[in-house]
Amino acid sequence: MTYGSVSDEQPIVRLQQLSKVIGRRTIIDGLTLDIPRAEVLGFLGPNGSGKTTTIRMMVGLMKMTKGDVLIEGHSIREDYEQAIRHVGAIVENPEMYKYLTGFQNLLHFSRMVPGITTQRIDEVIQLVGLKDRIHDKVKTYSLGMRQRLGVAQAIMHKPSLLILDEPTNGLDPAGIRELRDYLRKLAKEEGIAVFVSSHLLSEMELMCDRVAIIQSGRLIDVRTIQTGAQLAEESGPVLFEVDRPDDAVALLAKHEAARMDEGALVRADRDTVARINAELVGAGINVYGIRVLNKSLEDQFLEMTGGNPIV
């Protein structure tokens, strides 16, 4: 199956039947995926599913057996230098000189890449929120600050694609939230496609526009993370907590209501919920609460992977 981008414009990244075979074992099997500009895409899969192998092939650290990776139309296989100049990446922990300041680290890196100006360094410092600490030595930084400095380094040359492998590892909840907010800001303000591999499903649900789920080297699903407003417009399971569940189910038979311990369960959109509530109250049934029972990303993931945990 081919999973396209959510935009009509040319995708930043195109994985085309990407495959990796080692000996008789197929590690990655025909992975095809498009990633558009300004999107944060989460890459999820159980342990050993092929996430890291995919990332290593995307940045040219591992040869692919078949297929290709196109970045801004340039082939990693055939035109590596042109393709990789559009990529910024942090695989595992960002490497920094701890005895230098954050600014000195960025300045040192900028000298290795043509065309990076002092103005651009100032821009990325502002983007990742390190302006107040950029002249402090890196050894005084928290892990979250070091991750943000790594992101600043990775985007200094204005890449089209930012790849992050487990960027939240070791971060406390505040650090995770900061990184999430800055990545979404980068995607929208810089127009970067952000490709994030992580095992924190709850964070991916908050951080990403879409998630791609891989299992045993195969892409099994790509889905959009819905906003609260989108969910409100769609029909979904809604539980009406009432004092007389049996009477509520009988009254709502036309809505195919199901009896629950707490009340009646129906599938309904926002407008229908309001009408059902009025019907129940009009029939003298007390309504104590109305809850939308949406499945979390974790629930959906476990269903698709047969209960295999993500690590």
Tab-separated table of C-alpha atoms in Angstrom:
chain	number	residue	atom	x	y	z
A	1	MET	CA	0.000	0.000	0.000
A	2	THR	CA	1.183	3.529	-0.797
A	3	TYR	CA	0.722	6.293	1.748
A	4	GLY	CA	0.764	9.741	0.177
A	5	SER	CA	1.111	13.130	1.759
A	6	VAL	CA	-1.829	15.152	3.035
A	7	SER	CA	-0.898	17.988	0.657
A	8	ASP	CA	-1.095	18.299	-3.116
A	9	GLU	CA	2.374	19.860	-3.393
A	10	GLN	CA	5.522	17.854	-4.016
A	11	PRO	CA	6.495	16.020	-0.800
A	12	ILE	CA	9.789	16.880	0.904
A	13	VAL	CA	10.532	13.185	1.407
A	14	ARG	CA	9.456	10.201	-0.636
A	15	LEU	CA	10.282	6.653	0.443
A	16	GLN	CA	9.866	4.389	-2.575
A	17	GLN	CA	9.573	0.642	-1.955
A	18	LEU	CA	12.414	0.919	0.563
A	19	SER	CA	13.747	-2.523	1.478
A	20	LYS	CA	16.595	-3.997	3.481
A	21	VAL	CA	17.543	-7.677	3.448
A	22	ILE	CA	20.352	-9.118	5.574
A	23	GLY	CA	21.123	-12.716	4.731
A	24	ARG	CA	17.757	-14.432	4.493
A	25	ARG	CA	16.034	-11.995	6.793
A	26	THR	CA	13.939	-9.106	5.458
A	27	ILE	CA	14.348	-6.178	7.853
A	28	ILE	CA	12.410	-3.573	5.837
A	29	ASP	CA	9.875	-4.736	3.265
A	30	GLY	CA	8.776	-2.302	0.529
A	31	LEU	CA	8.195	0.765	2.693
A	32	THR	CA	6.516	3.565	0.708
A	33	LEU	CA	5.650	6.896	2.314
A	34	ASP	CA	5.456	10.617	1.460
A	35	ILE	CA	6.144	13.418	3.958
A	36	PRO	CA	5.003	16.950	3.027
A	37	ARG	CA	6.456	20.299	4.047
A	38	ALA	CA	5.646	21.642	7.545
A	39	GLU	CA	4.385	18.303	8.846
A	40	VAL	CA	5.479	16.513	12.024
A	41	LEU	CA	5.308	12.778	11.269
A	42	GLY	CA	5.664	10.227	14.058
A	43	PHE	CA	7.284	6.875	13.254
A	44	LEU	CA	6.028	4.144	15.570
A	45	GLY	CA	6.650	0.434	15.889
A	46	PRO	CA	7.331	-2.358	18.374
A	47	ASN	CA	10.896	-3.215	19.343
A	48	GLY	CA	12.708	-4.724	16.351
A	49	SER	CA	10.156	-3.491	13.813
A	50	GLY	CA	12.756	-1.636	11.712
A	51	LYS	CA	12.469	1.985	12.859
A	52	THR	CA	16.191	2.616	13.357
A	53	THR	CA	17.119	0.687	10.208
A	54	THR	CA	14.756	2.913	8.205
A	55	ILE	CA	16.291	6.075	9.648
A	56	ARG	CA	19.833	4.861	8.978
A	57	MET	CA	18.927	4.217	5.324
A	58	MET	CA	17.243	7.629	5.061
A	59	VAL	CA	20.476	9.407	6.031
A	60	GLY	CA	22.809	7.104	4.097
A	61	LEU	CA	24.347	5.352	7.111
A	62	MET	CA	23.134	1.979	5.833
A	63	LYS	CA	22.795	0.786	2.256
A	64	MET	CA	19.332	-0.099	1.061
A	65	THR	CA	18.774	-3.415	-0.722
A	66	LYS	CA	15.985	-2.131	-2.956
A	67	GLY	CA	13.997	1.038	-3.456
A	68	ASP	CA	15.085	4.602	-2.838
A	69	VAL	CA	14.717	7.678	-0.651
A	70	LEU	CA	14.095	10.981	-2.444
A	71	ILE	CA	14.679	14.209	-0.520
A	72	GLU	CA	13.613	17.343	-2.401
A	73	GLY	CA	13.687	15.149	-5.508
A	74	HIS	CA	17.298	14.003	-4.976
A	75	SER	CA	18.071	10.304	-4.570
A	76	ILE	CA	19.992	9.156	-1.493
A	77	ARG	CA	21.115	6.167	-3.549
A	78	GLU	CA	22.213	8.015	-6.721
A	79	ASP	CA	22.792	11.638	-5.646
A	80	TYR	CA	23.767	11.416	-1.985
A	81	GLU	CA	25.541	14.777	-1.615
A	82	GLN	CA	22.649	16.769	-3.078
A	83	ALA	CA	20.072	14.813	-1.083
A	84	ILE	CA	21.803	14.929	2.298
A	85	ARG	CA	22.359	18.694	2.208
A	86	HIS	CA	18.592	19.022	2.709
A	87	VAL	CA	18.700	16.917	5.903
A	88	GLY	CA	19.304	17.788	9.545
A	89	ALA	CA	19.364	14.841	11.939
A	90	ILE	CA	19.886	13.833	15.541
A	91	VAL	CA	20.319	10.078	15.855
A	92	GLU	CA	20.544	9.204	19.561
A	93	ASN	CA	22.020	12.027	21.705
A	94	PRO	CA	23.421	15.206	20.124
A	95	GLU	CA	27.207	15.486	20.490
A	96	MET	CA	28.421	18.798	21.930
A	97	TYR	CA	31.636	20.204	23.394
A	98	LYS	CA	30.597	20.566	27.022
A	99	TYR	CA	33.460	22.927	27.934
A	100	LEU	CA	32.286	25.439	25.295
A	101	THR	CA	29.230	27.644	25.491
A	102	GLY	CA	26.136	26.902	23.449
A	103	PHE	CA	26.982	29.779	21.121
A	104	GLN	CA	30.587	28.589	20.668
A	105	ASN	CA	29.308	25.120	19.741
A	106	LEU	CA	27.008	26.560	17.088
A	107	LEU	CA	29.735	28.859	15.794
A	108	HIS	CA	32.170	25.931	15.555
A	109	PHE	CA	29.642	23.869	13.598
A	110	SER	CA	28.776	26.793	11.315
A	111	ARG	CA	32.402	26.986	10.148
A	112	MET	CA	32.108	23.458	8.746
A	113	VAL	CA	29.054	24.286	6.625
A	114	PRO	CA	29.261	27.000	3.941
A	115	GLY	CA	26.824	29.889	3.998
A	116	ILE	CA	25.773	29.978	7.656
A	117	THR	CA	25.776	33.564	8.890
A	118	THR	CA	25.816	34.999	12.414
A	119	GLN	CA	22.284	36.217	11.724
A	120	ARG	CA	21.182	32.641	11.014
A	121	ILE	CA	22.783	31.446	14.252
A	122	ASP	CA	20.818	34.107	16.132
A	123	GLU	CA	17.620	32.995	14.360
A	124	VAL	CA	17.916	29.355	15.407
A	125	ILE	CA	18.824	30.325	18.975
A	126	GLN	CA	15.588	32.320	19.111
A	127	LEU	CA	13.594	29.472	17.522
A	128	VAL	CA	14.660	26.881	20.102
A	129	GLY	CA	14.324	29.258	23.062
A	130	LEU	CA	17.938	29.335	24.264
A	131	LYS	CA	18.563	33.075	24.022
A	132	ASP	CA	18.980	33.534	27.787
A	133	ARG	CA	21.421	30.639	28.220
A	134	ILE	CA	23.299	30.499	24.923
A	135	HIS	CA	26.491	32.017	26.384
A	136	ASP	CA	26.615	29.530	29.288
A	137	LYS	CA	28.787	26.433	29.044
A	138	VAL	CA	26.985	23.358	27.769
A	139	LYS	CA	28.045	21.368	30.847
A	140	THR	CA	25.612	23.541	32.844
A	141	TYR	CA	22.677	22.705	30.530
A	142	SER	CA	19.885	20.299	31.397
A	143	LEU	CA	19.358	17.355	29.045
A	144	GLY	CA	16.360	19.141	27.536
A	145	MET	CA	18.447	22.225	26.802
A	146	ARG	CA	21.130	20.073	25.168
A	147	GLN	CA	18.466	18.479	22.981
A	148	ARG	CA	17.258	21.928	21.906
A	149	LEU	CA	20.843	22.997	21.203
A	150	GLY	CA	21.187	19.851	19.079
A	151	VAL	CA	18.045	20.804	17.158
A	152	ALA	CA	19.465	24.309	16.638
A	153	GLN	CA	22.651	22.793	15.215
A	154	ALA	CA	20.684	20.433	12.968
A	155	ILE	CA	18.595	23.221	11.388
A	156	MET	CA	21.269	25.932	10.992
A	157	HIS	CA	21.778	25.139	7.306
A	158	LYS	CA	18.005	25.431	6.685
A	159	PRO	CA	17.262	21.778	5.899
A	160	SER	CA	13.958	20.706	4.413
A	161	LEU	CA	13.866	17.589	6.613
A	162	LEU	CA	14.674	17.170	10.302
A	163	ILE	CA	15.070	13.558	11.513
A	164	LEU	CA	14.991	12.827	15.237
A	165	ASP	CA	15.488	9.325	16.670
A	166	GLU	CA	14.016	9.057	20.184
A	167	PRO	CA	14.532	12.779	20.966
A	168	THR	CA	12.689	12.581	24.297
A	169	ASN	CA	14.888	9.869	25.828
A	170	GLY	CA	15.963	10.877	29.318
A	171	LEU	CA	13.887	14.067	29.396
A	172	ASP	CA	11.647	14.937	32.317
A	173	PRO	CA	7.993	15.881	31.597
A	174	ALA	CA	8.830	19.599	31.399
A	175	GLY	CA	11.679	18.928	28.950
A	176	ILE	CA	9.453	16.719	26.802
A	177	ARG	CA	6.780	19.415	26.631
A	178	GLU	CA	9.339	22.089	25.714
A	179	LEU	CA	10.790	19.949	22.923
A	180	ARG	CA	7.328	19.123	21.596
A	181	ASP	CA	6.348	22.784	21.451
A	182	TYR	CA	9.563	23.824	19.712
A	183	LEU	CA	9.338	21.039	17.111
A	184	ARG	CA	5.809	22.057	16.153
A	185	LYS	CA	6.940	25.679	16.001
A	186	LEU	CA	9.873	24.730	13.746
A	187	ALA	CA	7.663	22.793	11.377
A	188	LYS	CA	5.231	25.668	10.940
A	189	GLU	CA	7.619	28.646	10.984
A	190	GLU	CA	10.504	27.105	9.016
A	191	GLY	CA	8.365	24.884	6.774
A	192	ILE	CA	10.435	21.853	7.760
A	193	ALA	CA	9.189	18.268	7.509
A	194	VAL	CA	9.942	16.688	10.905
A	195	PHE	CA	10.337	12.891	11.098
A	196	VAL	CA	10.271	11.674	14.723
A	197	SER	CA	10.818	8.154	16.002
A	198	SER	CA	9.647	7.675	19.577
A	199	HIS	CA	8.177	5.122	21.974
A	200	LEU	CA	6.133	7.697	23.924
A	201	LEU	CA	2.723	7.284	22.311
A	202	SER	CA	1.007	9.902	24.451
A	203	GLU	CA	3.603	12.483	23.394
A	204	MET	CA	3.377	11.510	19.722
A	205	GLU	CA	-0.360	12.101	19.904
A	206	LEU	CA	0.279	15.668	21.096
A	207	MET	CA	3.307	16.382	18.886
A	208	CYS	CA	2.481	14.925	15.476
A	209	ASP	CA	0.182	15.741	12.572
A	210	ARG	CA	0.286	12.110	11.394
A	211	VAL	CA	1.775	8.834	12.601
A	212	ALA	CA	3.170	5.988	10.493
A	213	ILE	CA	3.090	2.557	12.135
A	214	ILE	CA	5.594	-0.125	11.174
A	215	GLN	CA	5.576	-3.775	12.221
A	216	SER	CA	7.995	-6.527	11.152
A	217	GLY	CA	9.482	-4.157	8.573
A	218	ARG	CA	6.156	-3.381	6.903
A	219	LEU	CA	4.185	-0.148	7.030
A	220	ILE	CA	0.783	-1.211	8.323
A	221	ASP	CA	-0.948	2.142	8.695
A	222	VAL	CA	-0.604	5.920	8.435
A	223	ARG	CA	-3.194	8.005	10.204
A	224	THR	CA	-3.914	11.633	10.950
A	225	ILE	CA	-3.922	12.779	14.565
A	226	GLN	CA	-7.297	14.411	14.982
A	227	THR	CA	-7.792	17.646	16.876
A	228	GLY	CA	-10.524	18.155	19.420
A	229	ALA	CA	-12.480	20.217	16.905
A	230	GLN	CA	-12.274	17.446	14.296
A	231	LEU	CA	-13.393	14.842	16.797
A	232	ALA	CA	-16.350	16.990	17.798
A	233	GLU	CA	-17.594	17.055	14.204
A	234	GLU	CA	-17.408	13.274	13.733
A	235	SER	CA	-19.687	10.509	14.964
A	236	GLY	CA	-18.146	8.529	17.791
A	237	PRO	CA	-19.071	6.478	20.856
A	238	VAL	CA	-20.771	8.693	23.435
A	239	LEU	CA	-21.750	7.539	26.914
A	240	PHE	CA	-24.749	9.173	28.590
A	241	GLU	CA	-24.501	8.631	32.341
A	242	VAL	CA	-28.104	8.430	33.579
A	243	ASP	CA	-30.118	7.296	36.592
A	244	ARG	CA	-32.325	4.858	34.576
A	245	PRO	CA	-30.125	3.074	31.996
A	246	ASP	CA	-32.796	0.595	30.858
A	247	ASP	CA	-35.324	3.334	30.166
A	248	ALA	CA	-32.654	5.386	28.361
A	249	VAL	CA	-31.730	2.473	26.085
A	250	ALA	CA	-35.398	1.862	25.241
A	251	LEU	CA	-35.936	5.554	24.501
A	252	LEU	CA	-32.846	5.679	22.277
A	253	ALA	CA	-33.562	2.475	20.344
A	254	LYS	CA	-33.576	4.391	17.043
A	255	HIS	CA	-29.968	5.378	17.806
A	256	GLU	CA	-29.055	1.717	18.411
A	257	ALA	CA	-28.121	2.481	22.010
A	258	ALA	CA	-26.269	-0.127	24.053
A	259	ARG	CA	-26.755	-0.735	27.779
A	260	MET	CA	-23.735	0.090	29.956
A	261	ASP	CA	-23.357	-0.015	33.745
A	262	GLU	CA	-23.251	3.786	33.858
A	263	GLY	CA	-25.946	4.424	31.269
A	264	ALA	CA	-26.503	4.274	27.496
A	265	LEU	CA	-23.842	4.177	24.770
A	266	VAL	CA	-24.592	5.555	21.288
A	267	ARG	CA	-22.661	6.676	18.222
A	268	ALA	CA	-23.421	10.334	17.633
A	269	ASP	CA	-21.998	13.574	16.290
A	270	ARG	CA	-22.083	16.848	18.189
A	271	ASP	CA	-25.536	17.965	17.055
A	272	THR	CA	-27.101	14.550	17.713
A	273	VAL	CA	-25.648	14.517	21.253
A	274	ALA	CA	-27.522	17.732	22.015
A	275	ARG	CA	-30.800	16.285	20.683
A	276	ILE	CA	-30.390	13.035	22.620
A	277	ASN	CA	-29.710	14.942	25.817
A	278	ALA	CA	-32.918	16.927	25.308
A	279	GLU	CA	-34.869	13.698	24.671
A	280	LEU	CA	-33.603	12.115	27.876
A	281	VAL	CA	-34.346	15.164	30.004
A	282	GLY	CA	-37.761	15.508	28.366
A	283	ALA	CA	-38.556	11.912	29.336
A	284	GLY	CA	-37.689	12.621	32.949
A	285	ILE	CA	-34.385	10.728	32.879
A	286	ASN	CA	-31.632	12.471	34.852
A	287	VAL	CA	-28.399	12.932	32.877
A	288	TYR	CA	-25.368	13.093	35.173
A	289	GLY	CA	-22.693	13.277	32.513
A	290	ILE	CA	-21.858	12.925	28.798
A	291	ARG	CA	-18.505	11.431	27.773
A	292	VAL	CA	-16.969	10.879	24.332
A	293	LEU	CA	-15.112	7.560	24.425
A	294	ASN	CA	-12.381	8.121	21.841
A	295	LYS	CA	-9.632	5.528	21.654
A	296	SER	CA	-6.190	6.835	22.466
A	297	LEU	CA	-3.308	6.448	20.035
A	298	GLU	CA	-1.965	3.755	22.359
A	299	ASP	CA	-5.218	1.773	22.163
A	300	GLN	CA	-5.218	2.030	18.365
A	301	PHE	CA	-1.548	1.057	18.186
A	302	LEU	CA	-2.030	-2.044	20.343
A	303	GLU	CA	-5.008	-3.116	18.222
A	304	MET	CA	-3.023	-2.816	14.987
A	305	THR	CA	0.098	-4.552	16.291
A	306	GLY	CA	-1.706	-7.375	18.034
A	307	GLY	CA	-0.807	-6.114	21.487
A	308	ASN	CA	2.924	-5.847	20.859
A	309	PRO	CA	4.295	-3.070	23.084
A	310	ILE	CA	6.241	-0.173	21.650
A	311	VAL	CA	9.732	0.242	23.109
